[in-house]
Structure formats: structure tokens, C-alpha cells
CSV table of C-alpha atoms in Angstrom, one decimal:
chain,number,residue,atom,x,y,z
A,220,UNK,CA,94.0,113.8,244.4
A,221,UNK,CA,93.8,115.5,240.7
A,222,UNK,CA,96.3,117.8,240.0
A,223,UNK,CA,95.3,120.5,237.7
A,224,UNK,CA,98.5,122.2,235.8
A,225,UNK,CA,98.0,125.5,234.1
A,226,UNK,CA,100.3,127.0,231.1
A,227,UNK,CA,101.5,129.3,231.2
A,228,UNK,CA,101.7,130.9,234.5
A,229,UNK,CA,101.4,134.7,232.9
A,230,UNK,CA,100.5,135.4,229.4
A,231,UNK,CA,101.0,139.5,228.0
A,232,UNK,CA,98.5,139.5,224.9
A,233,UNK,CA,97.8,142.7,222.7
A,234,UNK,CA,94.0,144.4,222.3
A,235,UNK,CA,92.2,142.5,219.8
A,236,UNK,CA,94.5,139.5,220.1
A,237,UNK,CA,93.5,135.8,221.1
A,238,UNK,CA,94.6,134.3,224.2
A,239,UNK,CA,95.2,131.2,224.9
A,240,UNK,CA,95.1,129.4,228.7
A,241,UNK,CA,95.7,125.1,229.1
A,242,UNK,CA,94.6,123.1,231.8
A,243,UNK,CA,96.0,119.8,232.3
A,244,UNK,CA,94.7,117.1,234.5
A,245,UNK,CA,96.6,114.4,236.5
A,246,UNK,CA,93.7,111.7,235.4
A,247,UNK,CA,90.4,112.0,233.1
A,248,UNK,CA,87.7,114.1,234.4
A,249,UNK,CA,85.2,112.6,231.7
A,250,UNK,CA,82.5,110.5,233.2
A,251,UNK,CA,81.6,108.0,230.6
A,252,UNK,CA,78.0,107.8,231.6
A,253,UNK,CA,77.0,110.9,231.1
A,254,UNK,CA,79.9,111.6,228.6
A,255,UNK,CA,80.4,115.1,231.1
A,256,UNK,CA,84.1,116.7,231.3
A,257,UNK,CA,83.7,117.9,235.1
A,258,UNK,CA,86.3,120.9,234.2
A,259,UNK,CA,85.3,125.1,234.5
A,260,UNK,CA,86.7,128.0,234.6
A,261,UNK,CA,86.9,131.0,236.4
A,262,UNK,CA,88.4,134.8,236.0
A,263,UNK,CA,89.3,136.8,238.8
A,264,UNK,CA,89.7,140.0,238.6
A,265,UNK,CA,92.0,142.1,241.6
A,266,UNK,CA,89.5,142.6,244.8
A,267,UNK,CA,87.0,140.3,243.8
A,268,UNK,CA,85.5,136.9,243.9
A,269,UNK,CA,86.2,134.6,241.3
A,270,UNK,CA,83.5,134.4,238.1
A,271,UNK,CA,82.2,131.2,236.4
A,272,UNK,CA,82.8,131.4,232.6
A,273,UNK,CA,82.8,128.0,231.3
A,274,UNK,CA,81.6,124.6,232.8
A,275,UNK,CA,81.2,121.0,231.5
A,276,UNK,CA,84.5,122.0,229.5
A,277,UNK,CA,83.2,124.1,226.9
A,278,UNK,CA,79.3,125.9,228.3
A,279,UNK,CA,79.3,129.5,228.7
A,280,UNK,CA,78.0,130.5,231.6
A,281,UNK,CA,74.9,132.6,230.9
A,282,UNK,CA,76.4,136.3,230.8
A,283,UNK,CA,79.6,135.6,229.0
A,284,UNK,CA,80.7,137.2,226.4
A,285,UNK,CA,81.2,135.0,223.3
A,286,UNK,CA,84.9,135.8,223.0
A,287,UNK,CA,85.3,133.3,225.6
A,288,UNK,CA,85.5,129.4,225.0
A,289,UNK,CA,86.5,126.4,226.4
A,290,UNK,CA,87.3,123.6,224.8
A,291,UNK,CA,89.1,119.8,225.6
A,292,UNK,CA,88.5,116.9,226.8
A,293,UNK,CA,89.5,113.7,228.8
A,294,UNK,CA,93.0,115.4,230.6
A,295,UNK,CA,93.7,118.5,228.4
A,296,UNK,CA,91.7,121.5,228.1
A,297,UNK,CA,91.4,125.5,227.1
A,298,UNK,CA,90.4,128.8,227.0
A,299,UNK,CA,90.5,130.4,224.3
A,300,UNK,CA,89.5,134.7,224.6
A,301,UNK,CA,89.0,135.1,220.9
A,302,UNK,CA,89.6,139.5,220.8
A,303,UNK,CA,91.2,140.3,223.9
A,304,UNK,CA,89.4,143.3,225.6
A,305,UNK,CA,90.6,145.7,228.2
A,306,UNK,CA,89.0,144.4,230.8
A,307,UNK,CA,89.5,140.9,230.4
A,308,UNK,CA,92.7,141.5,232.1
A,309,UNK,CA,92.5,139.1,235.2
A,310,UNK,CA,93.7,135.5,236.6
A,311,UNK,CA,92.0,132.9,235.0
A,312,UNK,CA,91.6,129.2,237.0
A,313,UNK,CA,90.6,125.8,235.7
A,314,UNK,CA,88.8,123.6,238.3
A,315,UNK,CA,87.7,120.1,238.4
A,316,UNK,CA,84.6,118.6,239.8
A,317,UNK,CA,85.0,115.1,239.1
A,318,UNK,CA,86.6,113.7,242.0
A,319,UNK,CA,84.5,111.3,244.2
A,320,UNK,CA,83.9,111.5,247.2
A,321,UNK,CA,83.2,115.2,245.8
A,322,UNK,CA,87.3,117.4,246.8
A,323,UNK,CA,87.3,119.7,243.5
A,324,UNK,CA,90.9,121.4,242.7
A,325,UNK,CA,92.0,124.2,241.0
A,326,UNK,CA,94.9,124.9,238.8
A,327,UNK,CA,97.7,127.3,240.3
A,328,UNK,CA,96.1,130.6,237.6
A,329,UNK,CA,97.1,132.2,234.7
A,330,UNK,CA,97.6,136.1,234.5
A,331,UNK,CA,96.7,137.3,231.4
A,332,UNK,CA,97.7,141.1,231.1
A,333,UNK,CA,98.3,143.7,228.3
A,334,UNK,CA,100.8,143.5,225.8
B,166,UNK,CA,70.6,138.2,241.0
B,167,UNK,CA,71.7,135.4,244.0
B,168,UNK,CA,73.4,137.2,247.1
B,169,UNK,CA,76.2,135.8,249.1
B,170,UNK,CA,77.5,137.6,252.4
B,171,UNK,CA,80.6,136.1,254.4
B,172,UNK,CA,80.9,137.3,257.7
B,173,UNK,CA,82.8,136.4,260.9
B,174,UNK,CA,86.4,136.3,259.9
B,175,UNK,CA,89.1,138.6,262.0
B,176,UNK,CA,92.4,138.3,263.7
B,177,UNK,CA,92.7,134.9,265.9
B,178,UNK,CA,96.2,133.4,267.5
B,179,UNK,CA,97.1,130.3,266.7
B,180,UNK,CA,94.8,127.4,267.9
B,181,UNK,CA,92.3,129.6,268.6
B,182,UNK,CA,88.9,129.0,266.9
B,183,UNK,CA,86.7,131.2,264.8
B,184,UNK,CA,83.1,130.5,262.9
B,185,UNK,CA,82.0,132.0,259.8
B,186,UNK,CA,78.5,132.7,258.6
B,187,UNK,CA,77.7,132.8,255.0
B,188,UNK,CA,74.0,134.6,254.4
B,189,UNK,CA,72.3,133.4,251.1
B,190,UNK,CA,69.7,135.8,249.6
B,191,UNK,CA,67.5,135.4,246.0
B,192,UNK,CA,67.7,131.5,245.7
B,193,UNK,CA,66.1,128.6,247.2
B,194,UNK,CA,69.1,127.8,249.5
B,195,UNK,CA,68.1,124.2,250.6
B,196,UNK,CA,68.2,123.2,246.8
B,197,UNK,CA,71.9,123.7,246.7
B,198,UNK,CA,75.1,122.6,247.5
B,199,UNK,CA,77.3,125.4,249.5
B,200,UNK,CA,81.4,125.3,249.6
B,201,UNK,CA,84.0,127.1,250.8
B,202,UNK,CA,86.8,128.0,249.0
B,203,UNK,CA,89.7,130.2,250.9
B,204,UNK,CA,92.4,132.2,249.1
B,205,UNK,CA,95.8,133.4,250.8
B,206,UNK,CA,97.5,136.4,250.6
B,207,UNK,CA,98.4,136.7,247.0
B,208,UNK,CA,97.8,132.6,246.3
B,209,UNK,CA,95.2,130.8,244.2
B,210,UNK,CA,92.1,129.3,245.3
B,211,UNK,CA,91.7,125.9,247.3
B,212,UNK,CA,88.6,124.3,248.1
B,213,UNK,CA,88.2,123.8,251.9
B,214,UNK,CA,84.5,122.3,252.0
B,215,UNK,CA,80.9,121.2,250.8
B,216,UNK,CA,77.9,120.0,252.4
B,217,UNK,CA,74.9,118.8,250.5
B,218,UNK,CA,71.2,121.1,250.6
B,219,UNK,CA,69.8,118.7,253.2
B,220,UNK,CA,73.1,119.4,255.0
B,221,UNK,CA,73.4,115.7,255.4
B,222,UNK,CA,76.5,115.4,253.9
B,223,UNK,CA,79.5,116.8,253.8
B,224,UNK,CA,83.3,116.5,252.7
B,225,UNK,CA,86.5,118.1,253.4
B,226,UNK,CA,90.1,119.0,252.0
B,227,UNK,CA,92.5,116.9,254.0
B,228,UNK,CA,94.4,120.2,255.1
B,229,UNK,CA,91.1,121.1,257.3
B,230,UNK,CA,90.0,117.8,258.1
B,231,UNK,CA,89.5,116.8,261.5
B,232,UNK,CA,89.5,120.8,262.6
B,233,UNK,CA,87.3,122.7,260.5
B,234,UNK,CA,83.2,121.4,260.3
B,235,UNK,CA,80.9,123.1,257.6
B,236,UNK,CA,76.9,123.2,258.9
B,237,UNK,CA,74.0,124.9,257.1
B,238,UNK,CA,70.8,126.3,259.0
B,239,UNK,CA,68.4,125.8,256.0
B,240,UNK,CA,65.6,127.4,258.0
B,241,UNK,CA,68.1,131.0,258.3
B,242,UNK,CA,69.3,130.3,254.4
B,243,UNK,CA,72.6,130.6,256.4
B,244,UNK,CA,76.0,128.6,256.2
B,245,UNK,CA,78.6,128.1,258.5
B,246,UNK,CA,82.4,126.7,259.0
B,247,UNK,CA,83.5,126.4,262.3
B,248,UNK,CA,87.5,126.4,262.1
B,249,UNK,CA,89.2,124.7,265.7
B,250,UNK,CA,93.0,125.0,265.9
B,251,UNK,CA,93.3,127.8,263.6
B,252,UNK,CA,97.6,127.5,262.3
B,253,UNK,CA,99.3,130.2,260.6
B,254,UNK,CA,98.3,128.8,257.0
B,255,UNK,CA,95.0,128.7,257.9
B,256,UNK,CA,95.2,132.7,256.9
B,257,UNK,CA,93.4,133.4,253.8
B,258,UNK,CA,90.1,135.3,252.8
B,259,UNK,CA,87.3,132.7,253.1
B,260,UNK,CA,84.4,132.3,250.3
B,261,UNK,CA,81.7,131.0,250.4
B,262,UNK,CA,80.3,129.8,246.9
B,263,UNK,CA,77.1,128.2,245.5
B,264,UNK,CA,76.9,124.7,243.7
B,265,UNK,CA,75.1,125.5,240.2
B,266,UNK,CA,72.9,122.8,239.6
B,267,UNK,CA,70.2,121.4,242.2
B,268,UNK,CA,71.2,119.4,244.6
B,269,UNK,CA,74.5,117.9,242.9
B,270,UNK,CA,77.8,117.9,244.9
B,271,UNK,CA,80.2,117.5,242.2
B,272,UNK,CA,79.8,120.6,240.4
B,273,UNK,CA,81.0,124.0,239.3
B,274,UNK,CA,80.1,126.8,241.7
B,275,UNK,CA,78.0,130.0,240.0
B,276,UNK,CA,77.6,132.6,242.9
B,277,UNK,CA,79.9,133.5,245.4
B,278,UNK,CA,80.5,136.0,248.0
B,279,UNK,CA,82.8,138.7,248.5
B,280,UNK,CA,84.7,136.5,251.2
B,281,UNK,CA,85.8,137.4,254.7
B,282,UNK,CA,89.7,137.9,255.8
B,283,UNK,CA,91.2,135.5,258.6
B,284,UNK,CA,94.5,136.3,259.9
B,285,UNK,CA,96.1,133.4,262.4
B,286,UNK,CA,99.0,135.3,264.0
B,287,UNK,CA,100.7,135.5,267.6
């Protein structure tokens, strides 16, 4: 199975501040032919379902601020919040979709709170 | 906007069974994929199932394999995951979740529902 590792577990960043979430991979999730990274990411926020933010590494999900990026490729990837708001105060999870036969995984989450 | 609606989960003893129902709402729900994805108590998120739009396929984390079966009634835009000797860390709230492009497996998930609660306890 892929492991995905996230650093670092809980991240305190101050209002207007960038944040910054990794994602590492046990093994590529870039398929050659279509030169994809099978790799999103998700927020959480307490009480509620997760939301899609990024997919294919680095395409915000329509909806998305712009603050939010994603970025990486092969084995190591990130978000990047570029002016941390209020309300973007929430567990953030990397997942891949590359394995085959399809068994997606998640990384362990990131807390990213208020300095 | 898509719709998602979990229902089914409660309190069950240990190898007991239980089935969920997911309703889908707003999208053509044969086109898609459908997972579920479970979350314990205070844990992250670990993906439990899929099955394809035709329903024809489906795969399973090894944790569930063997006990729990994911089904779809296209014709009711309704899914379904039938859990057989429920264990104690079977206990999580259950989502259901939405593949985002047609018809692929292996890929990110766009919608998903507010989940449902299980609880396996004597």
C-alpha cells in the first residue's frame, strides 16, 4: 500500500501569514502516460465532511479561493495557503488516487490553527 | 449543488451487522463512481470502498474485506454498504463520497455527505 506522510502534524500560523502543509508518498503517484500526479487535498473543518481543494497535485477545485495551492510532484507535494484567513482554520489531508487496483489513502492530517 | 444523505448507522454489538444507505440527489448518479470513506472518533479519514457507476465493480480496504460489500441501486440513485461482523474498530462516522470525474475509479472525490455514526459496543 502507499503511505502518505504529512508534516507537520499541527501548524499555529498568524492572520495574513502563509502556511505551508507536505505530503510525502511511499512511491510515485505520477502516471507517465498521462503525466497526472493522482494526489488532492482536502480541509476539514470541526462537524463536517471533508472539502476537495486541490486535485491532480496542483487544480483548484472550482470554488476555492486562490490563496490555496498545491504544488509537487512524483513523491513530495504541498499546500501552500498564501494569506491565512480566519476561517481557514481546519485539518487539511493529502490523498492519493493512484494505486491500482483503485485503494486510495490519506495522510494522518495537519491542524493548522491561529497563531 | 450535488446532495449526499448517509443514513442507517446506530449502535450494534459486536458481530452484529448493520447496512447503510447513501441517497444521491442533483447528479446523474450512474455516471459515477461512489466510496466510502469512515472516520473514528477523533482519527483521520480511511477509505473503506468503491464500486464503479455500472456497479460492476468494486474494491475494498483489506481491514473490511471479506465482511463489508458496497452495492448501488442505480434505478433509486441510492448506495449501499452492508457491514457483517461489525468489531469494536469498525466504529467511526461513515461517508459516503462521489468520484469527480465520469466513470473513472481512481480519482479524487468532490461531494460528500454529512456521514452517519456507527458505534460497535457490548
Amino acid at each position: 500500500d502507499i503511505v502518505m506522510t504529512q508534516s507537520p502534524d499541527s501548524l499555529a500560523v498568524s492572520l495574513g501569514e502563509r502556511a505551508t502543509i507536505n505530503c510525502k508518498s511511499s512511491q510515485s503517484v505520477l502516471y507517465s502516460p498521462n503525466n497526472k500526479n493522482y494526489l488532492a487535498w482536502y480541509q476539514q473543518k470541526p462537524g463536517q465532511p471533508p472539502k476537495l481543494l486541490i486535485y491532480w497535485a496542483s487544480t483548484r477545485e472550482s470554488g476555492v479561493p486562490d490563496r490555496f495551492s498545491g504544488s509537487g510532484s512524483g513523491t513530495d507535494f504541498t499546500l501552500t495557503i498564501s494569506s491565512l484567513q480566519a476561517e481557514d482554520v481546519a485539518v487539511y489531508y493529502c490523498q492519493q488516487y493512484y494505486s491500482n487496483p483503485p485503494k486510495c489513502t490519506f495522510g494522518q492530517g495537519t491542524k493548522l490553527e491561529i497563531k | 449543488e450535488e446532495l449526499l444523505l448517509e443514513s442507517g448507522g446506530g449502535l450494534v454489538q459486536p458481530g452484529e451487522s448493520l447496512r447503510l444507505s447513501c441517497a444521491a440527489s442533483r447528479f446523474t448518479f450512474s455516471n459515477y463512481a461512489m466510496n466510502w470513506v469512515r472516520q473514528a472518533p477523533g482519527k483521520g479519514l480511511e477509505w473503506v470502498s468503491v464500486i464503479s457507476g455500472s456497479g460492476d465493480r468494486t474494491f475494498y480496504a483489506d481491514s473490511v474485506k471479506g465482511r463489508f460489500t458496497i452495492s448501488r441501486d442505480n434505478s433509486k440513485n441510492t448506495l449501499y454498504l452492508q457491514m457483517n461482523s461489525l468489531r469494536a474498530e469498525d466504529t467511526a462516522v461513515y461517508y459516503c463520497a462521489k468520484g469527480r470525474e465520469l466513470e473513472l475509479l481512481r480519482i479524487s472525490f468532490d461531494y460528500w455527505g454529512h456521514g452517519t455514526l456507527v458505534t460497535v459496543s457490548s
